[in-house]
CSV table of N, CA and C and ligand atoms in Angstrom, one decimal:
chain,number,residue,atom,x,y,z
A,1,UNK,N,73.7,80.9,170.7
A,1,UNK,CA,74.4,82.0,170.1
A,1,UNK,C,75.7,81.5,169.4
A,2,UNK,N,75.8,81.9,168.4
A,2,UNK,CA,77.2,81.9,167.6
A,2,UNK,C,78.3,82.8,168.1
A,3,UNK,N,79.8,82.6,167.8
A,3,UNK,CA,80.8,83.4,167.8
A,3,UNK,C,80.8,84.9,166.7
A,4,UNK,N,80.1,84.3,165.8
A,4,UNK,CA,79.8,85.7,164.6
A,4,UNK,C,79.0,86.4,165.2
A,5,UNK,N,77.9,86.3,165.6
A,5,UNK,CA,76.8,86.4,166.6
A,5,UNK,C,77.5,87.6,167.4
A,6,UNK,N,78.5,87.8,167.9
A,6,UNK,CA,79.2,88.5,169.1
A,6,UNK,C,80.5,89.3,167.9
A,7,UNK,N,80.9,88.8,167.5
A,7,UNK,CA,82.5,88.7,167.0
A,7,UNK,C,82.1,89.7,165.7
A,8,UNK,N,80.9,89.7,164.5
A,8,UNK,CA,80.6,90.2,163.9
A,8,UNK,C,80.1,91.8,163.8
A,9,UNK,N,80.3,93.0,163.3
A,9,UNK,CA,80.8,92.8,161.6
A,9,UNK,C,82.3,92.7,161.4
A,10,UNK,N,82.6,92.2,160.8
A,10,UNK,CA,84.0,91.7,159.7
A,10,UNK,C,84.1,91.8,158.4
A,11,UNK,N,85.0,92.8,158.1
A,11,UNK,CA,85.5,93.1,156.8
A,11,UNK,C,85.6,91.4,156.2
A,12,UNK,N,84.5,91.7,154.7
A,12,UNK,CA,84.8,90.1,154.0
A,12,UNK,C,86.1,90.2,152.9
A,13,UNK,N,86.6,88.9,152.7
A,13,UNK,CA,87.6,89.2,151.3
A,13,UNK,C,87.4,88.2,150.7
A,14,UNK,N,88.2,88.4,149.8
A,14,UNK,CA,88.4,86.8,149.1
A,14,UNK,C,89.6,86.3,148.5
A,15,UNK,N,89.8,84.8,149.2
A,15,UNK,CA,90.9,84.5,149.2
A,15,UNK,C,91.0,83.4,147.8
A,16,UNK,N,91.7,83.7,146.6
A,16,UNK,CA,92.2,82.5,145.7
A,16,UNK,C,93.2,81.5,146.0
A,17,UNK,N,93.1,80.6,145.3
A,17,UNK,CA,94.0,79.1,145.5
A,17,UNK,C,93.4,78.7,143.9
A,18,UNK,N,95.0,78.1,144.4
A,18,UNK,CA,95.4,77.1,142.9
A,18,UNK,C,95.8,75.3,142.9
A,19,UNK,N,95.6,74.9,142.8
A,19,UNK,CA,96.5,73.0,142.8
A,19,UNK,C,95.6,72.5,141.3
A,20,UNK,N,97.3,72.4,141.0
A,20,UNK,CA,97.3,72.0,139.1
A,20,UNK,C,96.6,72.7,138.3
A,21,UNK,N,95.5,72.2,137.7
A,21,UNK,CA,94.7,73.3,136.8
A,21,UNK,C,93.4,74.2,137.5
A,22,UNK,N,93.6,73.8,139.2
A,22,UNK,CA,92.0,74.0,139.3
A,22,UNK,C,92.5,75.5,140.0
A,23,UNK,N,91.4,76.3,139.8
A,23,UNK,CA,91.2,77.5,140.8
A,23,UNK,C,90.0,77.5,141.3
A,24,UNK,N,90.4,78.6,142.4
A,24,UNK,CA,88.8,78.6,143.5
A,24,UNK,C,89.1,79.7,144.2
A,25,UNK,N,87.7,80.1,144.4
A,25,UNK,CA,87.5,81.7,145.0
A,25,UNK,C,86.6,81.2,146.3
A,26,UNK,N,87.0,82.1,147.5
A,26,UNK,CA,86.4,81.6,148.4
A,26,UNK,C,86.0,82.8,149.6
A,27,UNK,N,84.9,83.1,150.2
A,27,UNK,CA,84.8,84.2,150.4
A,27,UNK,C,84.8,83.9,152.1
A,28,UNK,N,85.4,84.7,152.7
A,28,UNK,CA,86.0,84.7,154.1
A,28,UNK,C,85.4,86.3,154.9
A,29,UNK,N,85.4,85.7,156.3
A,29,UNK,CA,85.1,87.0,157.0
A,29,UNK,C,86.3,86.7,158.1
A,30,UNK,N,86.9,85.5,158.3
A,30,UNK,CA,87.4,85.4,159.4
A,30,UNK,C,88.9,85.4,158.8
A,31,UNK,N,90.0,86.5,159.1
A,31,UNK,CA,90.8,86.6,158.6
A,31,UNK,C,91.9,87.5,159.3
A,32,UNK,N,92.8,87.9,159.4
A,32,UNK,CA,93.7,88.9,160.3
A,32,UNK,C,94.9,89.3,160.1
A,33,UNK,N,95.8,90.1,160.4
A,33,UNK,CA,97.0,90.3,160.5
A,33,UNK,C,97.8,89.8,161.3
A,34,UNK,N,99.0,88.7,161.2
A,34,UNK,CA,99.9,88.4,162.6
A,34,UNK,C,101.0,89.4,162.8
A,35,UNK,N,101.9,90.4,162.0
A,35,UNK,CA,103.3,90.7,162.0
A,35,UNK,C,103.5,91.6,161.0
A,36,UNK,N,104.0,92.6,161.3
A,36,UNK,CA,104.5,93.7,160.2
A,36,UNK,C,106.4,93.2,159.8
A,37,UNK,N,106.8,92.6,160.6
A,37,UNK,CA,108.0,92.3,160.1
A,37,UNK,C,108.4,91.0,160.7
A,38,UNK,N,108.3,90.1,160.1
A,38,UNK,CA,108.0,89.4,158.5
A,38,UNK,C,106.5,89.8,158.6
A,39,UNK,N,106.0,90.6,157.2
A,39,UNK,CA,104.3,90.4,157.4
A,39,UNK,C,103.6,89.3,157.3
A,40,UNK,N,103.1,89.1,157.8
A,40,UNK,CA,102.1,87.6,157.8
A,40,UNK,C,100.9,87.9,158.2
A,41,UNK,N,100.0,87.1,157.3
A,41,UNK,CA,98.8,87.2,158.0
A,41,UNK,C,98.4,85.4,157.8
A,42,UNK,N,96.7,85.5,158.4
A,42,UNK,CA,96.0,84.5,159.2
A,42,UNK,C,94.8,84.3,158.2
A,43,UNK,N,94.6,83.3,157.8
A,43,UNK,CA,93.0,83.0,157.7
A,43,UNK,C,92.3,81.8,157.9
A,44,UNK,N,91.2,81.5,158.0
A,44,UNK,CA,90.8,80.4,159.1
A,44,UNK,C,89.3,79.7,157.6
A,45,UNK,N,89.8,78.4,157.7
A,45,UNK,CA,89.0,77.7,156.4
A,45,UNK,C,88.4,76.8,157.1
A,46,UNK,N,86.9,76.5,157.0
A,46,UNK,CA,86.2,75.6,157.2
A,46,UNK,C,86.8,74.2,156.6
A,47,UNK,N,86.6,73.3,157.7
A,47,UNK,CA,87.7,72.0,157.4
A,47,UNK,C,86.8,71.2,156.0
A,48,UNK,N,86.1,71.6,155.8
A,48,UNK,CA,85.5,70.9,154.3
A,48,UNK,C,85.2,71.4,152.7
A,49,UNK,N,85.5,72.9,153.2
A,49,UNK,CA,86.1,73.7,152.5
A,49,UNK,C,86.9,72.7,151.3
A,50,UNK,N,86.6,73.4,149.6
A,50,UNK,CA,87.1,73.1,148.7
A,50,UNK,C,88.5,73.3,148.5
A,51,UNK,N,88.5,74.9,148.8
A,51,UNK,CA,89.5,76.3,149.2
A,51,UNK,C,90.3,75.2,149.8
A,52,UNK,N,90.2,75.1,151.2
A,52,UNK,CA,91.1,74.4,151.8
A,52,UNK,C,92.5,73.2,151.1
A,53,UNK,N,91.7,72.2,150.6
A,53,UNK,CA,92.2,71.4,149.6
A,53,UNK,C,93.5,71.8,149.2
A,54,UNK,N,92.7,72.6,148.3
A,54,UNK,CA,94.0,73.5,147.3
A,54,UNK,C,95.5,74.2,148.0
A,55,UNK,N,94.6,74.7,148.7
A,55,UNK,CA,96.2,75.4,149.9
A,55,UNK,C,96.7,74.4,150.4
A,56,UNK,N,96.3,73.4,151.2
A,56,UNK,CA,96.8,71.9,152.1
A,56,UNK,C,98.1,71.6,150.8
A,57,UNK,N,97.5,71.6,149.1
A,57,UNK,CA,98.3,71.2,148.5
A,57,UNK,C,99.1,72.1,148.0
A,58,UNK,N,98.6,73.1,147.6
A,58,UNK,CA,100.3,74.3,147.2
A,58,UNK,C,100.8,74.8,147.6
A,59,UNK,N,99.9,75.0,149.1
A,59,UNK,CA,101.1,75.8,150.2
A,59,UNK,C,101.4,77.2,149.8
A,60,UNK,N,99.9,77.5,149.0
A,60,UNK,CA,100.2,79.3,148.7
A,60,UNK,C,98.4,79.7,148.8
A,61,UNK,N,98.5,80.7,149.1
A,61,UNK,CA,96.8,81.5,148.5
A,61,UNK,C,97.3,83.2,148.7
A,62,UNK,N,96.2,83.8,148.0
A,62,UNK,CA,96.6,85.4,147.9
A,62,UNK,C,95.1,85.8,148.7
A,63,UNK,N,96.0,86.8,149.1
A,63,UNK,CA,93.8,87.6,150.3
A,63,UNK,C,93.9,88.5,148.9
A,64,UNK,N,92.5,88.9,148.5
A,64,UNK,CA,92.1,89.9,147.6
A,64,UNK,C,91.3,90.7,148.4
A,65,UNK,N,91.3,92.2,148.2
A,65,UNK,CA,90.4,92.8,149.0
A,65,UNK,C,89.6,93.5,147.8
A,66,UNK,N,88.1,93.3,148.2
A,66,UNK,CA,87.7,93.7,147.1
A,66,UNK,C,86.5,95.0,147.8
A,67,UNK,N,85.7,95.5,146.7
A,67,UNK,CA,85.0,96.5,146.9
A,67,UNK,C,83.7,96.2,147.0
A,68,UNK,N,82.9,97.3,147.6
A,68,UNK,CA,81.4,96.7,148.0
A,68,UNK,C,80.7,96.3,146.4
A,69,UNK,N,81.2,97.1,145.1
A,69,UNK,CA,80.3,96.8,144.4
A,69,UNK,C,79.9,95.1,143.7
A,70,UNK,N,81.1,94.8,144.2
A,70,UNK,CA,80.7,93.2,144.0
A,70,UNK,C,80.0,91.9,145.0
A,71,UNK,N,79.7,92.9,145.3
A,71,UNK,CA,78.4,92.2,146.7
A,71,UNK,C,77.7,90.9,146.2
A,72,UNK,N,77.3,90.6,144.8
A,72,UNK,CA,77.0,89.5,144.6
A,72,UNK,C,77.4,88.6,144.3
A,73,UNK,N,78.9,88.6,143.9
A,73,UNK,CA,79.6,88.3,143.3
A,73,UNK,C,80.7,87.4,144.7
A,74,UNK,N,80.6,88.5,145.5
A,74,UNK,CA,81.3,87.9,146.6
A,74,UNK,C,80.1,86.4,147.7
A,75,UNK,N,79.5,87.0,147.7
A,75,UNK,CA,77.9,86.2,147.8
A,75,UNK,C,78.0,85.2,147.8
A,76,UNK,N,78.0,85.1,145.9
A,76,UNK,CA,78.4,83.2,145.3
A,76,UNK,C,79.1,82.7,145.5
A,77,UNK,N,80.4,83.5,145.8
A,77,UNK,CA,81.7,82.8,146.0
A,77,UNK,C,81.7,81.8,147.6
A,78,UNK,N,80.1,82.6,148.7
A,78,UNK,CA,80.4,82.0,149.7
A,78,UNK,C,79.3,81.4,150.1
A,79,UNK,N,78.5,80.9,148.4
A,79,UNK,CA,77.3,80.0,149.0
A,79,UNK,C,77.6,78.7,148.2
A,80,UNK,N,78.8,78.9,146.8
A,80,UNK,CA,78.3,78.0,146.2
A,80,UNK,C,80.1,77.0,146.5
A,81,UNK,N,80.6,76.1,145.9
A,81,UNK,CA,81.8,75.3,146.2
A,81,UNK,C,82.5,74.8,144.7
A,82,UNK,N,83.6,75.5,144.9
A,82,UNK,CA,84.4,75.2,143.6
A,82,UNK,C,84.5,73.5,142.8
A,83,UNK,N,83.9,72.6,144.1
A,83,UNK,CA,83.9,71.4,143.6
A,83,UNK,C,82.9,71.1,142.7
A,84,UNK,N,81.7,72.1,142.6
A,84,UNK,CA,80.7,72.2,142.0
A,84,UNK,C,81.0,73.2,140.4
A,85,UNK,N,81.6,74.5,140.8
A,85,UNK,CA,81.5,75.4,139.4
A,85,UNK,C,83.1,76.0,139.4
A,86,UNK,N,83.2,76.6,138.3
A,86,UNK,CA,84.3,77.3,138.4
A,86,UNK,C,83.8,78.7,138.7
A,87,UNK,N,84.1,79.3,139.9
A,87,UNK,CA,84.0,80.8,140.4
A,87,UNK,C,84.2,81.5,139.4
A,88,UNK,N,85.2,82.1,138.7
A,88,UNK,CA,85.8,82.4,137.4
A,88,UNK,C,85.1,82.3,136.3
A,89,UNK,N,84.8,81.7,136.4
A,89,UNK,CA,83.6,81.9,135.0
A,89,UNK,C,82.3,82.3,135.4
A,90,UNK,N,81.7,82.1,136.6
A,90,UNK,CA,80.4,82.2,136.9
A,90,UNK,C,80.4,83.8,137.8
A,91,UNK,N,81.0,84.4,138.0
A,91,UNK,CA,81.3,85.7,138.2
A,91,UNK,C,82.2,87.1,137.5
A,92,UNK,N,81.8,88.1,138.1
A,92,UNK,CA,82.3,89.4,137.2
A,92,UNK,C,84.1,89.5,137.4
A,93,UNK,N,84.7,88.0,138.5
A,93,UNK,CA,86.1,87.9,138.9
A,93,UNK,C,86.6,87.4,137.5
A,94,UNK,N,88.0,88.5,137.2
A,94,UNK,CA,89.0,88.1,136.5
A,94,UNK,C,90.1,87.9,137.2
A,95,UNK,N,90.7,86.8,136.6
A,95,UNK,CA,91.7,85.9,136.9
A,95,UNK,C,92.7,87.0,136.3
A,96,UNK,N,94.2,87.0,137.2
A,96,UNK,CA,95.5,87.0,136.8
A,96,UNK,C,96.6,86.6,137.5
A,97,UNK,N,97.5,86.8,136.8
A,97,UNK,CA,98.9,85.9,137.2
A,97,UNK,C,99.2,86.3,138.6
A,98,UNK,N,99.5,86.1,139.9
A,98,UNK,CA,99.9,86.2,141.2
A,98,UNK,C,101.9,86.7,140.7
A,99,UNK,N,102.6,87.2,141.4
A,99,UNK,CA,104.0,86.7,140.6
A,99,UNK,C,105.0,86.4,141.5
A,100,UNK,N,104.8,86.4,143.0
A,100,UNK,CA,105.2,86.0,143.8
A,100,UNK,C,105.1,84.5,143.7
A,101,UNK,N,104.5,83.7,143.8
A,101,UNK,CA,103.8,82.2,143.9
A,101,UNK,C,103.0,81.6,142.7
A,102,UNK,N,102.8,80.6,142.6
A,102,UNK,CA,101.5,80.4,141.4
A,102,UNK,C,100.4,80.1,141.8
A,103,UNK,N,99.6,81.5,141.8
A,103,UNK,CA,98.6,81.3,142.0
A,103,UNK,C,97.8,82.3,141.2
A,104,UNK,N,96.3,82.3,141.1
A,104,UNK,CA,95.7,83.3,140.7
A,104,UNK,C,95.6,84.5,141.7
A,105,UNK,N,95.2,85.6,141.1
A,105,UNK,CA,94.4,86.6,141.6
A,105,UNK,C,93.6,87.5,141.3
A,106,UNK,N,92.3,88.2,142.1
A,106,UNK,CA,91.4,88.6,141.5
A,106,UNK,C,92.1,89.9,141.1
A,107,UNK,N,91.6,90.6,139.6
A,107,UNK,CA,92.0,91.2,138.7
A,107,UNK,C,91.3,92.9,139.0
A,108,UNK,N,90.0,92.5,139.7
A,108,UNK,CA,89.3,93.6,140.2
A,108,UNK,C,89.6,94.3,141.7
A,109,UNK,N,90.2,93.6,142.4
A,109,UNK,CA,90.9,93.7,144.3
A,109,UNK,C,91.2,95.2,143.4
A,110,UNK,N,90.9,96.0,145.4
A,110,UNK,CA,91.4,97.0,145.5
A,110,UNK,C,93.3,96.7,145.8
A,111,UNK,N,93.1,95.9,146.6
A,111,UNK,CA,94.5,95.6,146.9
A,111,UNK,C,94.6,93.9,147.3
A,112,UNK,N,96.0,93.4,147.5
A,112,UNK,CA,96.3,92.3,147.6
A,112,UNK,C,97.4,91.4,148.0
A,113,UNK,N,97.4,90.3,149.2
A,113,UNK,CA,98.6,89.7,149.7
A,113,UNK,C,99.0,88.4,149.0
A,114,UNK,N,99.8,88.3,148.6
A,114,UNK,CA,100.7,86.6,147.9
A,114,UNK,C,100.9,86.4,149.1
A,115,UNK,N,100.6,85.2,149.3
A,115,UNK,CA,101.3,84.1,150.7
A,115,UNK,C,101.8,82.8,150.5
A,116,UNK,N,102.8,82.9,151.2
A,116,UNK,CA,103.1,81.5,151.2
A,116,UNK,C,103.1,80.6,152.6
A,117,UNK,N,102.0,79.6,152.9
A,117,UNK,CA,101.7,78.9,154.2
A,117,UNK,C,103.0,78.5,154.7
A,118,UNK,N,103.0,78.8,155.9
A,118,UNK,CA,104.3,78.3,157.2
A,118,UNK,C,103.9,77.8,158.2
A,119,UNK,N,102.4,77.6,158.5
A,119,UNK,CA,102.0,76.7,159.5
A,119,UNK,C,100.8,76.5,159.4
A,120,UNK,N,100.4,75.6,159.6
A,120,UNK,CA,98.6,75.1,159.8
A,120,UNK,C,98.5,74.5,161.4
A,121,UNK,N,97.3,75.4,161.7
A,121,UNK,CA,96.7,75.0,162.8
A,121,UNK,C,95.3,74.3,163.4
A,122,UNK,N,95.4,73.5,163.5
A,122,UNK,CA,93.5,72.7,163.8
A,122,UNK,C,92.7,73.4,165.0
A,123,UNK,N,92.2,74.2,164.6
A,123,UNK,CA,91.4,75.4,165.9
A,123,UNK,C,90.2,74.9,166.5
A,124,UNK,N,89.7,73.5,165.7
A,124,UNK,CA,88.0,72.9,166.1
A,124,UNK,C,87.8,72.8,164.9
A,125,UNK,N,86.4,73.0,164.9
A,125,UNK,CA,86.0,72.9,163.2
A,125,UNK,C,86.9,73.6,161.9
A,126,UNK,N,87.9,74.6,162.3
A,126,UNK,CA,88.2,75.3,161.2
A,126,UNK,C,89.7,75.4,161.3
A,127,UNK,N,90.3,75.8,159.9
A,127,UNK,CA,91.6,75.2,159.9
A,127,UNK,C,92.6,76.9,159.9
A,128,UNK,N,93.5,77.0,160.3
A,128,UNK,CA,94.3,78.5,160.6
A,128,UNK,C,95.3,78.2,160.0
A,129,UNK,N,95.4,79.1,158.2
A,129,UNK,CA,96.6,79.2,158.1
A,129,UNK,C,97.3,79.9,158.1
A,130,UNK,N,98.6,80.2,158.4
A,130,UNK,CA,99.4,81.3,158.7
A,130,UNK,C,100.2,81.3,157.1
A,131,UNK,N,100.2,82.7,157.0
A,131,UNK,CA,101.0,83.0,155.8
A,131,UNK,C,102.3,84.2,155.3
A,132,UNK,N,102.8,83.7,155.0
A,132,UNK,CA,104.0,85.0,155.3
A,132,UNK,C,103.7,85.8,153.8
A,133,UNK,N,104.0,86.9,153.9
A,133,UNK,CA,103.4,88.1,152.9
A,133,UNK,C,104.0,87.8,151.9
A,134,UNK,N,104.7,87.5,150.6
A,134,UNK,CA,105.0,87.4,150.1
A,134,UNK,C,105.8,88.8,149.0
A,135,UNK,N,104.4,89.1,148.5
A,135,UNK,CA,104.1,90.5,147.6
A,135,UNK,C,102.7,91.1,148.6
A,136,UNK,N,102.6,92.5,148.7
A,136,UNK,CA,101.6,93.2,148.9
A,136,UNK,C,101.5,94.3,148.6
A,137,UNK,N,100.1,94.7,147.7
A,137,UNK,CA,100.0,95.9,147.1
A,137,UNK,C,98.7,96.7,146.9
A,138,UNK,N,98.5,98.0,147.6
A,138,UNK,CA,97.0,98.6,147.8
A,138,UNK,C,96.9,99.3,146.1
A,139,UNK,N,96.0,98.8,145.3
A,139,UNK,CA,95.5,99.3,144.1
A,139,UNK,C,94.8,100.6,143.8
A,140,UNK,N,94.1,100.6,145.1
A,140,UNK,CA,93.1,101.7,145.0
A,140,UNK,C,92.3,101.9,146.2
A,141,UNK,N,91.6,102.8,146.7
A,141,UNK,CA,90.8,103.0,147.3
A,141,UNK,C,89.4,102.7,147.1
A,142,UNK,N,88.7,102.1,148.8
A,142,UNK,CA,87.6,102.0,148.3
A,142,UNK,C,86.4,101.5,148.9
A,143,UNK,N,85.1,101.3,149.3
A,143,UNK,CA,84.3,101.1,150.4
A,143,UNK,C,84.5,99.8,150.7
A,144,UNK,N,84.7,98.9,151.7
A,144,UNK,CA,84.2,97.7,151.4
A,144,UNK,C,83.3,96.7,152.0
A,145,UNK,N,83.0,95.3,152.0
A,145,UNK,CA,82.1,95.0,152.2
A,145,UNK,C,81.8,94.3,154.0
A,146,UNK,N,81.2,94.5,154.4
A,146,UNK,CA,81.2,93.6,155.7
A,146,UNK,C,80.4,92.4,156.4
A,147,UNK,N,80.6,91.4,156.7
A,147,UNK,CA,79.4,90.4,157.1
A,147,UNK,C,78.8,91.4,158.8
A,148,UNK,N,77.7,91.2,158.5
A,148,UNK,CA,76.9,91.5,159.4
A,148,UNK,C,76.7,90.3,160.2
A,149,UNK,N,76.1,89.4,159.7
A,149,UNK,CA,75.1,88.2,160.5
A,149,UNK,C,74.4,87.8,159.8
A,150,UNK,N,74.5,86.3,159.8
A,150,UNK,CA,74.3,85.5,159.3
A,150,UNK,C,74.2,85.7,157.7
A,151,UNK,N,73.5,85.2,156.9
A,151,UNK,CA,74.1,85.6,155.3
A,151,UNK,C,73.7,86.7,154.4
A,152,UNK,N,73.6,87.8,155.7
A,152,UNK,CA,73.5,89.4,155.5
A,152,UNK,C,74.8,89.7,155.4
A,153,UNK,N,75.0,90.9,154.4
A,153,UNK,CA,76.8,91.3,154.1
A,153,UNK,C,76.0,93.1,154.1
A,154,UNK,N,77.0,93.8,154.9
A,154,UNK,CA,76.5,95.2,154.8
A,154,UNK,C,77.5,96.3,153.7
A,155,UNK,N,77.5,97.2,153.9
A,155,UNK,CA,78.4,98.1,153.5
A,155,UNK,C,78.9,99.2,154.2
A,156,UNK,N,80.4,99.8,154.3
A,156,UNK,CA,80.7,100.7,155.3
A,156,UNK,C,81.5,101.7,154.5
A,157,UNK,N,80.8,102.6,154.2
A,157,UNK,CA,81.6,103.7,153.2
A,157,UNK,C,82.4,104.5,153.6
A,158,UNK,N,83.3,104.8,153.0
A,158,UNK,CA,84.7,105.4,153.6
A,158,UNK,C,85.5,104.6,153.8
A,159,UNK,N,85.5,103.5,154.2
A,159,UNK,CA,86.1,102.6,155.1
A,159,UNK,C,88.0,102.6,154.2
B,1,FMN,C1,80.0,86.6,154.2
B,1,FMN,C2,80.6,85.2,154.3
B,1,FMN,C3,81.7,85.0,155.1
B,1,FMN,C4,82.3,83.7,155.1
B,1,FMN,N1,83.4,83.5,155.9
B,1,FMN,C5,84.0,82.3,155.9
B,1,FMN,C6,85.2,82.0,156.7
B,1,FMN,O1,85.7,83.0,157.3
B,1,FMN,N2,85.7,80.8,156.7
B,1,FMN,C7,85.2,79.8,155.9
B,1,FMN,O2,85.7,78.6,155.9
B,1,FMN,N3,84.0,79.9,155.2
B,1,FMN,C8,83.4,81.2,155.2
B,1,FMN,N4,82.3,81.4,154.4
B,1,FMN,C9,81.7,80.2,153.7
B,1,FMN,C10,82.5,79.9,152.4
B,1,FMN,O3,82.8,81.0,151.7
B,1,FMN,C11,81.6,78.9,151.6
B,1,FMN,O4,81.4,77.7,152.3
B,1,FMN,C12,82.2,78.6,150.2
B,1,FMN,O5,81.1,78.1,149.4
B,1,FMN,C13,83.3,77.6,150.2
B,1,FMN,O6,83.8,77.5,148.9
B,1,FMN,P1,84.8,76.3,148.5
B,1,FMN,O7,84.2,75.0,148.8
B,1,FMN,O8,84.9,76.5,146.9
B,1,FMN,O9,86.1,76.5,149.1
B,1,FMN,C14,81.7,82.6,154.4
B,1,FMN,C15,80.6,82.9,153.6
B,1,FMN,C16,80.0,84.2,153.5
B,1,FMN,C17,78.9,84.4,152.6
């Protein structure tokens, strides 16, 4: 048995990163709140992770929260690897300016955190970055998406 196995369902998001010209979209279930003052939150990246990379080097990423209708879209982002495609072109995600940090962010998010990393943690296989809030702002309302188990994603309306 797995930890998702027990631990699962989880609200999924997706987190962007930037280092130099490259962007990457990377889709996460394991993710959390640490602190309302300083806000900070948590997200936890597979140590081979492309995603990863990019943050280790800018020391920023933004959480996007997006809406169930992009179910497929969120999908790719967490089957395929930025080292391979650009996410951004190969999905319905538009890119814009972050303005806190330089980073991207998705254009479609109901809402969204700027971070800037203040600590990394080695958890086992997977890497915990902590990030302090930078900018955050709820755009809209709206259902969103949840991992179920294994690479089933459900939907929870109202939510
Ligand atoms: C529903 C779902 C949830 C995921 N949650 C995580 C996660 O919390 N942490 C993680 O490292 N990978 C997670 N993944 C896997 C990554 O999204 C996937 O390996 C992705 O292709 C990595 O992209 P990158 O190499 O461009 O960073 C998840 C995938 C899916 C489909």
């Amino acid at each position: 048995m797995r930890i998702s196995d027990i631990a699962n369902p989880r609200q999924v998001i997706l987190v962007t990163a930037r280092w130099q010209d490259t962007d990457d979209i990377i889709t996460l279930a394991w993710h959390m709140p640490l602190s309302f003052n300083p806000m900070m939150y948590a997200i936890s990246l597979g140590k081979k992770r492309f995603s990863l990379e990019l943050i280790r080097n800018s020391k920023v990423f933004v959480v996007n929260f997006v809406s169930k209708e992009f179910k497929e879209d969120v999908l790719f982002c967490g089957e395929v690897s930025g080292r391979e495609v650009d996410k951004f072109k190969e999905t319905r995600f538009e890119k814009e300016e972050a303005e806190t940090i330089n980073c991207s962010r998705i254009k479609q998010a109901l809402g969204y955190l700027e971070c800037e990393v203040v600590d990394e943690i080695e958890t086992g296989d997977h890497i915990l970055f902590i990030g302090k809030v930078k900018k955050a702002e709820l755009k809209k309302h709206g259902a969103r998406l949840f991992h179920i188990s294994g690479d089933k994603l459900g939907e929870l309306e109202d939510a």
